[in-house]
Short mmCIF file of C-alpha atoms in Angstrom, two decimals:
data_model
loop_
_atom_site.label_atom_id
_atom_site.label_comp_id
_atom_site.label_asym_id
_atom_site.label_seq_id
_atom_site.Cartn_x
_atom_site.Cartn_y
_atom_site.Cartn_z
CA MET B 1 83.77 89.05 110.54
CA ALA B 2 80.62 86.97 111.11
CA GLY B 3 80.83 83.31 112.07
CA LEU B 4 79.95 81.94 108.64
CA GLU B 5 82.41 84.30 106.91
CA ALA B 6 85.18 83.33 109.32
CA GLU B 7 84.43 79.67 108.70
CA ALA B 8 84.62 80.22 104.93
CA ALA B 9 87.93 82.08 105.35
CA ARG B 10 89.48 79.26 107.35
CA ALA B 11 88.23 76.68 104.86
CA PHE B 12 89.82 78.65 102.02
CA LEU B 13 93.14 78.98 103.82
CA GLY B 14 93.16 75.26 104.56
CA SER B 15 92.47 74.40 100.92
CA LEU B 16 95.20 76.74 99.65
CA LEU B 17 97.81 75.38 102.05
CA ARG B 18 96.94 71.80 101.13
CA ASP B 19 97.67 72.63 97.49
CA PHE B 20 100.80 74.62 98.40
CA PRO B 21 102.20 72.88 101.48
CA ARG B 22 105.54 74.70 101.32
CA PRO B 23 107.00 77.95 99.93
CA LEU B 24 108.06 78.06 96.29
CA GLY B 25 111.66 77.23 95.50
CA ALA B 26 113.63 79.35 93.04
CA GLU B 27 113.04 76.80 90.27
CA ASP B 28 109.39 76.08 91.07
CA ALA B 29 106.76 77.25 88.58
CA LEU B 30 104.73 80.29 89.58
CA PRO B 31 101.00 79.64 90.10
CA TRP B 32 100.13 82.46 87.68
CA SER B 33 101.22 83.69 84.27
CA PRO B 34 103.96 86.38 84.48
CA PRO B 35 102.80 89.83 83.33
CA GLY B 36 104.35 91.66 80.40
CA ARG B 37 107.15 90.78 78.11
CA GLY B 38 110.22 89.78 80.07
CA GLY B 39 108.47 90.46 83.37
CA ALA B 40 110.51 93.65 84.00
CA LEU B 41 108.88 96.39 86.05
CA SER B 42 109.83 99.55 87.88
CA GLN B 43 109.97 99.77 91.66
CA ALA B 44 106.94 102.09 91.62
CA GLU B 45 104.96 99.53 89.62
CA ALA B 46 105.82 96.53 91.79
CA PRO B 47 103.11 96.74 94.53
CA ALA B 48 100.20 97.12 92.09
CA GLU B 49 101.53 94.45 89.72
CA MET B 50 102.00 91.95 92.56
CA ALA B 51 98.57 92.77 93.95
CA GLU B 52 96.97 92.20 90.55
CA LEU B 53 98.65 88.80 90.22
CA ALA B 54 97.43 87.83 93.69
CA ARG B 55 93.93 89.13 93.01
CA ARG B 56 93.59 86.97 89.89
CA PHE B 57 95.15 83.97 91.62
CA LEU B 58 92.96 84.17 94.72
CA GLY B 59 89.89 84.98 92.62
CA SER B 60 90.47 81.89 90.47
CA ARG B 61 90.27 79.86 93.67
CA ASP B 62 87.04 81.59 94.78
CA ALA B 63 88.61 83.31 97.76
CA PRO B 64 86.12 85.34 99.82
CA PRO B 65 86.70 88.92 98.57
CA LEU B 66 87.23 90.44 102.02
CA LEU B 67 89.78 87.76 102.87
CA ALA B 68 91.52 88.09 99.51
CA THR B 69 92.01 91.86 99.75
CA SER B 70 93.20 91.57 103.35
CA LEU B 71 95.70 88.83 102.45
CA ILE B 72 97.03 90.92 99.57
CA GLN B 73 97.41 93.99 101.79
CA ALA B 74 99.36 92.01 104.40
CA ALA B 75 101.62 90.35 101.80
CA ILE B 76 102.33 93.65 100.02
CA SER B 77 103.13 95.28 103.35
CA ASP B 78 105.60 92.50 104.14
CA LEU B 79 107.15 92.75 100.66
CA LEU B 80 107.72 96.49 101.03
CA GLN B 81 109.73 95.89 104.20
CA MET B 82 112.41 94.54 101.87
CA ASP B 83 114.84 96.50 99.71
CA LEU B 84 113.35 95.85 96.28
CA ARG B 85 116.61 96.91 94.67
CA ASP B 86 117.79 93.39 95.50
CA PHE B 87 115.62 92.31 92.54
CA LYS B 88 117.27 94.68 90.07
CA LYS B 89 117.22 93.23 86.58
CA HIS B 90 120.59 92.76 84.88
CA MET B 91 120.76 94.78 81.69
CA GLU B 92 123.23 94.53 78.84
CA GLY B 93 124.23 96.77 75.92
CA GLU B 94 122.24 99.94 75.30
CA GLU B 95 119.63 99.06 77.95
CA ALA B 96 122.30 99.15 80.66
CA GLY B 97 122.93 102.84 79.96
CA ASP B 98 119.29 103.83 79.62
CA PRO B 99 118.04 105.44 82.87
CA GLU B 100 114.49 104.14 82.21
CA THR B 101 115.59 100.50 81.96
CA SER B 102 118.65 100.43 84.21
CA LEU B 103 116.51 100.58 87.37
CA LEU B 104 114.00 97.88 86.44
CA LEU B 105 113.26 94.91 88.67
CA ASP B 106 113.36 91.30 87.52
CA GLY B 107 109.76 90.16 87.73
CA GLY B 108 110.48 86.44 88.05
CA PRO B 109 112.40 86.41 91.36
CA LEU B 110 110.18 89.20 92.70
CA GLN B 111 107.05 87.16 92.01
CA HIS B 112 108.52 84.10 93.73
CA CYS B 113 109.33 86.22 96.76
CA PHE B 114 105.87 87.80 96.80
CA PHE B 115 104.08 84.47 96.54
CA ASN B 116 106.08 83.24 99.51
CA LYS B 117 105.11 86.34 101.48
CA LEU B 118 101.49 85.58 100.64
CA TRP B 119 102.01 81.97 101.67
CA ASP B 120 103.50 83.09 105.00
CA VAL B 121 100.46 85.27 105.72
CA CYS B 122 98.13 82.37 104.92
CA CYS B 123 100.02 80.14 107.38
CA LYS B 124 99.78 82.73 110.15
CA TRP B 125 96.12 83.44 109.54
CA GLN B 126 95.20 79.77 109.44
CA LYS B 127 96.44 79.58 113.03
CA GLN B 128 94.83 82.83 114.12
CA LEU B 129 92.50 84.69 111.80
CA PRO B 130 92.58 88.45 112.46
CA PRO B 131 89.35 90.46 112.62
CA LEU B 132 88.30 91.49 109.12
CA LYS B 133 85.80 94.34 108.96
CA PRO B 134 83.42 94.36 105.97
CA LEU B 135 81.86 97.46 104.43
CA GLU B 136 78.77 98.57 106.37
CA ARG B 137 77.18 100.51 103.50
CA TYR B 138 74.74 98.49 101.42
CA LEU B 139 76.11 97.70 97.96
CA GLN B 140 74.95 95.04 95.55
CA ILE B 141 77.13 94.72 92.47
CA SER B 142 76.12 93.33 89.09
CA ILE B 143 78.74 93.03 86.34
CA HIS B 144 78.59 91.67 82.82
CA ALA B 145 81.13 91.96 80.01
CA THR B 146 81.20 90.51 76.51
CA ARG B 147 83.58 90.54 73.57
CA ASN B 148 80.52 90.74 71.35
CA SER B 149 81.37 90.49 67.66
CA ARG B 150 84.83 92.03 67.98
CA ARG B 151 87.89 89.85 67.46
CA LYS B 152 89.40 90.67 70.85
CA MET B 153 88.10 91.72 74.25
CA GLU B 154 89.88 94.95 75.19
CA ASP B 155 87.63 96.10 78.07
CA ARG B 156 88.68 95.71 81.68
CA HIS B 157 86.84 96.52 84.89
CA VAL B 158 87.57 96.74 88.62
CA SER B 159 85.08 96.26 91.45
CA LEU B 160 86.63 97.01 94.83
CA PRO B 161 84.16 97.57 97.66
CA GLU B 162 87.04 96.45 99.93
CA PHE B 163 89.14 99.54 99.08
CA ASN B 164 90.03 100.24 102.71
CA GLN B 165 91.02 96.65 103.36
CA LEU B 166 93.33 96.50 100.34
CA PHE B 167 95.19 99.59 101.49
CA GLY B 168 95.02 99.13 105.25
CA MET B 169 92.98 102.31 105.78
CA THR B 170 91.50 102.35 109.28
CA ASP B 171 90.27 105.94 109.70
CA GLY B 172 86.63 104.88 109.99
CA VAL B 173 85.59 106.44 106.66
CA GLU B 174 84.07 103.87 104.30
CA ARG B 175 85.41 103.73 100.74
CA ALA B 176 84.53 101.70 97.65
CA TYR B 177 86.00 101.93 94.14
CA PHE B 178 84.67 100.91 90.74
CA ALA B 179 86.10 101.44 87.26
CA VAL B 180 85.67 100.48 83.61
CA PHE B 181 88.45 100.75 81.04
CA ASP B 182 87.97 100.44 77.28
CA GLY B 183 91.21 99.64 75.48
CA HIS B 184 92.06 100.34 71.85
CA GLY B 185 95.03 99.23 69.78
CA GLY B 186 95.62 96.38 72.22
CA VAL B 187 94.80 95.60 75.82
CA ASP B 188 98.05 96.71 77.50
CA ALA B 189 96.84 100.19 78.51
CA ALA B 190 93.51 98.89 79.85
CA ASN B 191 95.29 96.16 81.82
CA TYR B 192 97.72 98.69 83.22
CA ALA B 193 95.02 101.14 84.25
CA ALA B 194 92.97 98.37 85.88
CA ALA B 195 96.00 97.37 87.97
CA HIS B 196 97.41 100.79 88.85
CA LEU B 197 94.75 103.51 89.01
CA HIS B 198 93.34 102.53 92.42
CA PHE B 199 96.86 102.14 93.83
CA ASN B 200 97.72 105.64 92.69
CA ILE B 201 94.50 106.95 94.24
CA ALA B 202 95.19 105.26 97.56
CA HIS B 203 98.75 106.60 97.73
CA HIS B 204 97.89 110.13 96.63
CA LYS B 205 98.73 112.68 99.32
CA GLU B 206 95.14 114.05 99.27
CA ILE B 207 93.26 110.73 99.49
CA VAL B 208 91.95 111.55 102.99
CA LYS B 209 91.42 115.33 102.78
CA ASN B 210 90.48 115.70 99.12
CA PRO B 211 89.57 112.36 97.53
CA ALA B 212 88.10 114.09 94.46
CA GLU B 213 91.51 115.57 93.68
CA ALA B 214 93.22 112.26 94.40
CA LEU B 215 90.92 110.45 91.97
CA LYS B 216 91.30 112.98 89.17
CA ASP B 217 95.07 113.43 89.54
CA SER B 218 95.64 109.68 89.61
CA PHE B 219 94.42 109.30 86.03
CA GLN B 220 97.29 111.52 84.86
CA LYS B 221 99.76 109.73 87.15
CA THR B 222 98.66 106.39 85.69
CA ASP B 223 98.98 107.79 82.18
CA GLU B 224 102.53 109.00 82.87
CA MET B 225 103.52 105.63 84.32
CA PHE B 226 102.08 103.73 81.37
CA LEU B 227 103.77 106.04 78.86
CA SER B 228 107.10 105.20 80.49
CA LYS B 229 106.32 101.50 80.10
CA ALA B 230 105.12 102.07 76.53
CA ARG B 231 108.40 103.75 75.59
CA ARG B 232 110.56 100.96 76.96
CA GLU B 233 108.38 98.13 75.59
CA LYS B 234 107.28 99.86 72.36
CA LEU B 235 103.57 99.70 73.17
CA ARG B 236 101.07 101.68 71.11
CA SER B 237 97.77 100.99 72.87
CA GLY B 238 95.52 103.34 74.79
CA SER B 239 92.44 103.15 77.00
CA THR B 240 89.54 105.35 77.97
CA GLY B 241 88.44 105.02 81.56
CA VAL B 242 85.81 106.00 84.07
CA ALA B 243 86.01 105.53 87.83
CA ALA B 244 83.71 106.06 90.79
CA LEU B 245 85.01 106.41 94.33
CA ILE B 246 82.46 106.34 97.15
CA VAL B 247 83.86 108.00 100.28
CA GLY B 248 81.46 108.21 103.19
CA ASN B 249 78.38 110.02 101.86
CA LYS B 250 80.11 111.39 98.74
CA LEU B 251 80.32 109.98 95.25
CA HIS B 252 83.38 111.13 93.31
CA VAL B 253 83.73 110.35 89.61
CA ALA B 254 86.48 110.99 87.07
CA TRP B 255 86.91 110.03 83.44
CA LEU B 256 89.03 110.09 80.31
CA GLY B 257 87.38 109.57 76.93
CA ASP B 258 83.93 108.17 76.23
CA SER B 259 83.44 105.53 78.91
CA GLN B 260 80.71 106.93 81.13
CA VAL B 261 79.10 106.85 84.57
CA MET B 262 75.51 107.73 85.40
CA LEU B 263 73.42 107.85 88.56
CA VAL B 264 69.77 106.98 89.05
CA GLN B 265 68.06 108.79 91.90
CA LYS B 266 64.43 108.12 92.82
CA GLY B 267 63.90 106.52 89.44
CA LYS B 268 65.39 109.46 87.50
CA ALA B 269 68.49 109.25 85.33
CA VAL B 270 71.06 111.83 86.35
CA THR B 271 73.86 112.84 83.97
CA LEU B 272 77.14 113.13 85.88
CA MET B 273 79.53 113.90 83.04
CA GLU B 274 80.14 114.81 79.43
CA PRO B 275 82.38 112.31 77.58
CA HIS B 276 85.54 113.47 75.85
CA LYS B 277 84.94 113.29 72.13
CA PRO B 278 86.79 115.16 69.37
CA GLU B 279 83.62 116.95 68.21
CA ARG B 280 83.18 118.67 71.59
CA GLU B 281 83.95 122.32 70.86
CA ASP B 282 86.34 122.74 73.80
CA GLU B 283 88.15 119.53 72.90
CA ARG B 284 88.46 120.53 69.25
CA GLN B 285 89.88 123.92 70.25
CA ARG B 286 92.38 122.32 72.65
CA ILE B 287 93.59 119.87 69.98
CA GLU B 288 93.90 122.52 67.29
CA ALA B 289 95.76 124.87 69.65
CA LEU B 290 98.36 122.11 70.06
CA GLY B 291 98.76 121.80 66.29
CA GLY B 292 96.53 118.77 65.80
CA CYS B 293 93.32 118.48 63.82
CA VAL B 294 89.84 117.00 64.12
CA THR B 295 88.47 115.47 60.93
CA TYR B 296 85.38 113.48 59.99
CA MET B 297 86.12 109.96 58.72
CA ASP B 298 82.97 107.89 59.41
CA CYS B 299 83.05 109.74 62.78
CA TRP B 300 85.00 112.66 64.21
CA ARG B 301 88.63 111.64 64.84
CA VAL B 302 91.79 113.21 66.28
CA ASN B 303 94.42 113.53 63.54
CA GLY B 304 92.35 111.15 61.44
CA THR B 305 92.83 108.23 63.85
CA LEU B 306 91.21 108.04 67.29
CA ALA B 307 87.53 108.74 67.97
CA VAL B 308 88.25 109.87 71.54
CA SER B 309 90.17 112.95 72.62
CA ARG B 310 91.47 111.83 76.03
CA ALA B 311 92.87 108.49 77.13
CA ILE B 312 95.56 106.70 79.08
CA GLY B 313 98.41 105.75 76.76
CA ASP B 314 98.41 106.41 73.00
CA LEU B 315 102.09 107.33 73.17
CA PHE B 316 102.29 108.49 69.56
CA GLN B 317 99.19 110.70 69.84
CA LYS B 318 100.28 112.74 72.85
CA PRO B 319 99.64 115.57 73.65
CA TYR B 320 96.58 115.71 71.37
CA ILE B 321 95.12 112.73 73.23
CA SER B 322 95.22 114.14 76.74
CA GLY B 323 95.74 112.12 79.92
CA CYS B 324 94.19 114.86 82.08
CA ALA B 325 90.88 113.67 83.54
CA ASP B 326 87.72 115.59 84.34
CA GLY B 327 85.98 114.98 87.64
CA ALA B 328 82.84 115.70 89.63
CA SER B 329 81.43 115.04 93.09
CA PHE B 330 77.95 114.35 94.38
CA GLU B 331 76.52 114.12 97.89
CA LEU B 332 74.66 110.88 98.58
CA THR B 333 71.44 111.40 100.54
CA GLY B 334 70.15 107.83 100.65
CA ALA B 335 67.65 108.45 97.84
CA GLU B 336 70.03 107.13 95.17
CA ASP B 337 69.08 103.86 93.51
CA TYR B 338 72.24 102.84 91.65
CA VAL B 339 75.37 103.96 89.85
CA LEU B 340 76.19 102.54 86.42
CA LEU B 341 79.60 102.57 84.72
CA ALA B 342 79.97 101.34 81.15
CA CYS B 343 82.04 101.68 78.00
CA ASP B 344 80.95 103.31 74.75
CA GLY B 345 79.86 99.91 73.41
CA PHE B 346 76.94 100.28 75.81
CA PHE B 347 76.25 104.02 75.81
CA ASP B 348 76.40 104.31 72.01
CA ALA B 349 73.42 101.93 71.89
CA ILE B 350 71.44 102.70 75.06
CA ARG B 351 70.46 106.17 76.22
CA PRO B 352 70.55 106.96 79.95
CA PHE B 353 66.78 107.25 80.37
CA GLU B 354 66.38 103.83 78.73
CA VAL B 355 68.52 102.32 81.48
CA VAL B 356 65.83 103.19 84.02
CA ASP B 357 63.12 101.35 82.10
CA LEU B 358 65.35 98.34 81.44
CA ILE B 359 66.31 97.98 85.09
CA LEU B 360 62.71 98.38 86.22
CA GLU B 361 61.59 95.77 83.69
CA HIS B 362 64.31 93.38 84.86
CA LEU B 363 63.54 93.86 88.56
CA THR B 364 59.85 93.30 87.89
CA GLN B 365 60.55 90.04 86.06
CA SER B 366 63.10 88.85 88.64
CA GLN B 367 60.97 89.87 91.65
CA GLY B 368 63.56 92.38 92.82
CA ASP B 369 66.71 90.34 92.21
CA GLY B 370 69.37 92.67 90.82
CA LEU B 371 72.27 90.24 90.46
CA LYS B 372 71.76 89.75 86.71
CA ALA B 373 70.67 93.29 85.93
CA ALA B 374 73.96 94.09 84.14
CA GLU B 375 73.48 91.05 81.92
CA ARG B 376 70.07 92.40 80.90
CA LEU B 377 71.58 95.78 80.02
CA VAL B 378 74.31 94.19 77.90
CA ALA B 379 71.70 92.12 76.06
CA ALA B 380 69.70 95.28 75.36
CA ALA B 381 72.78 97.01 73.91
CA LYS B 382 73.40 94.05 71.60
CA GLU B 383 69.73 94.03 70.57
CA SER B 384 70.08 97.73 69.74
CA GLY B 385 72.91 97.03 67.34
CA SER B 386 76.11 97.36 69.35
CA SER B 387 78.89 95.21 67.89
CA ASP B 388 81.64 96.61 70.13
CA ASN B 389 83.02 95.12 73.35
CA ILE B 390 80.47 95.85 76.09
CA THR B 391 81.11 96.14 79.82
CA VAL B 392 78.47 97.18 82.34
CA LEU B 393 79.21 97.60 86.05
CA LEU B 394 76.09 98.32 88.07
CA VAL B 395 76.22 99.22 91.77
CA PHE B 396 72.92 99.24 93.64
CA LEU B 397 73.09 101.75 96.50
CA ARG B 398 69.74 100.53 97.87
CA GLU B 399 68.21 97.07 97.93
CA PRO B 400 66.80 96.33 94.46
CA GLN B 401 63.56 95.19 96.09
CA ARG B 402 63.14 98.68 97.59
CA VAL B 403 63.95 100.33 94.27
CA LEU B 404 61.25 98.22 92.62
CA ALA B 405 58.73 98.80 95.41
CA ASP B 406 59.19 102.59 95.24
CA CYS B 407 58.70 102.59 91.47
CA LEU B 408 55.57 100.45 91.72
CA ARG B 409 54.22 102.74 94.44
CA ASP B 410 54.74 105.84 92.28
CA PRO B 411 55.03 104.76 88.61
CA LYS B 412 55.21 108.36 87.34
CA SER B 413 58.47 108.89 89.21
CA CYS B 414 60.13 106.21 87.09
CA SER B 415 58.65 106.98 83.69
CA ALA B 416 61.03 107.57 80.80
CA GLU B 417 59.23 110.81 79.92
CA ASP B 418 60.15 112.30 83.28
CA CYS B 419 63.75 111.06 83.34
CA ALA B 420 65.60 114.29 82.77
CA ALA B 421 69.22 114.07 81.79
CA ASP B 422 69.94 116.94 84.17
CA SER B 423 73.15 118.88 84.12
CA PRO B 424 75.38 117.94 87.05
CA PHE B 425 76.21 121.59 87.58
CA ASN B 426 72.66 122.20 88.84
CA PHE B 427 73.06 120.21 92.02
CA PHE B 428 76.55 119.09 92.81
CA SER B 429 80.04 120.45 92.81
CA SER B 430 81.80 119.73 89.57
CA GLU B 431 85.35 120.47 88.54
CA MET B 432 86.27 120.40 84.88
CA THR B 433 89.80 120.80 83.66
CA GLY B 434 91.20 121.60 80.28
#
């Protein structure tokens, strides 16, 4: 960690410990809002739920991201040294005999304990800050999200260039993770996916040898975990999702539903995926083979309800709404400009080749500053008539100034007419599952 970063880390730790000079007592208020109704959670859910609470808490205090993820990893590691069964929630009546609820943990005491673990780590690190290694790969991230004209904001996103630091991975292979989730029928499924998908990826047995499989499989694992929660808490919501995992010189993507990811390479828009929509012939056949139907009611819908055919959650629409993700992988050569992840509120209004022109226009006007590029894309989607929630997560893989300079040097390479929405099967390994 560079001198200025170390100085910022120590300043943050000092500020936090001034505000929290001692551990929390059993009756002290938690510094965050408890998740879920009743705060009950399974033992498998505990690490991700605690990490999400800490992420929001530290983020609200403007913690340096590298420090925040490293603190969370250390606190989670300390928490898992304990027997979490000590936090078993007392159940009465029918719940006591239900195997799904009889093993739940009481979130309140667990959160108090976790905060104190985090506090302990802060105390130790204030005295001696360990070396914290940042990502060496160049990444500049631009994110913008808006409720738009909808009554509620049901999108969620995750930007985690510090993937290795959060999970204590020290094998020398750089990793970064990004995801967008578009909830429907409530925000519970999107919240859950945003908290748990990357944890399931990191703890998948193939994360090191076959990260593409780990990414794809973890969508279904997350779906299964949320369905268990949905049954015990009577939740009806669902969420589409798209995730990108950069591992060394490979880009792995996986998706459920109509949230999408695209790549721009040398000024050309590259299609990485085909969204899951009911009108897709293979999706329609799968749904009908299961006994469901696809009907047109202002748009194509599964069983007359949902306009997507795969998602996390949607308990009462399983198995027609599948939780099995599709995935693809792409080798990064250094010629890639950026990766863009967004929900259907964006892609229903803006076509992939238009993204290239919009980004070029923005970089020209901002003299190569890409930090507000996502904001420009969201504005364009609204101008094009989108009324849905919109989330855009843009990851520059090269300096925006270089992207702009290359386009100005060879304008034809970045023209919309030449931006082919190529099939991913032409140039990278792709695995599609039914």
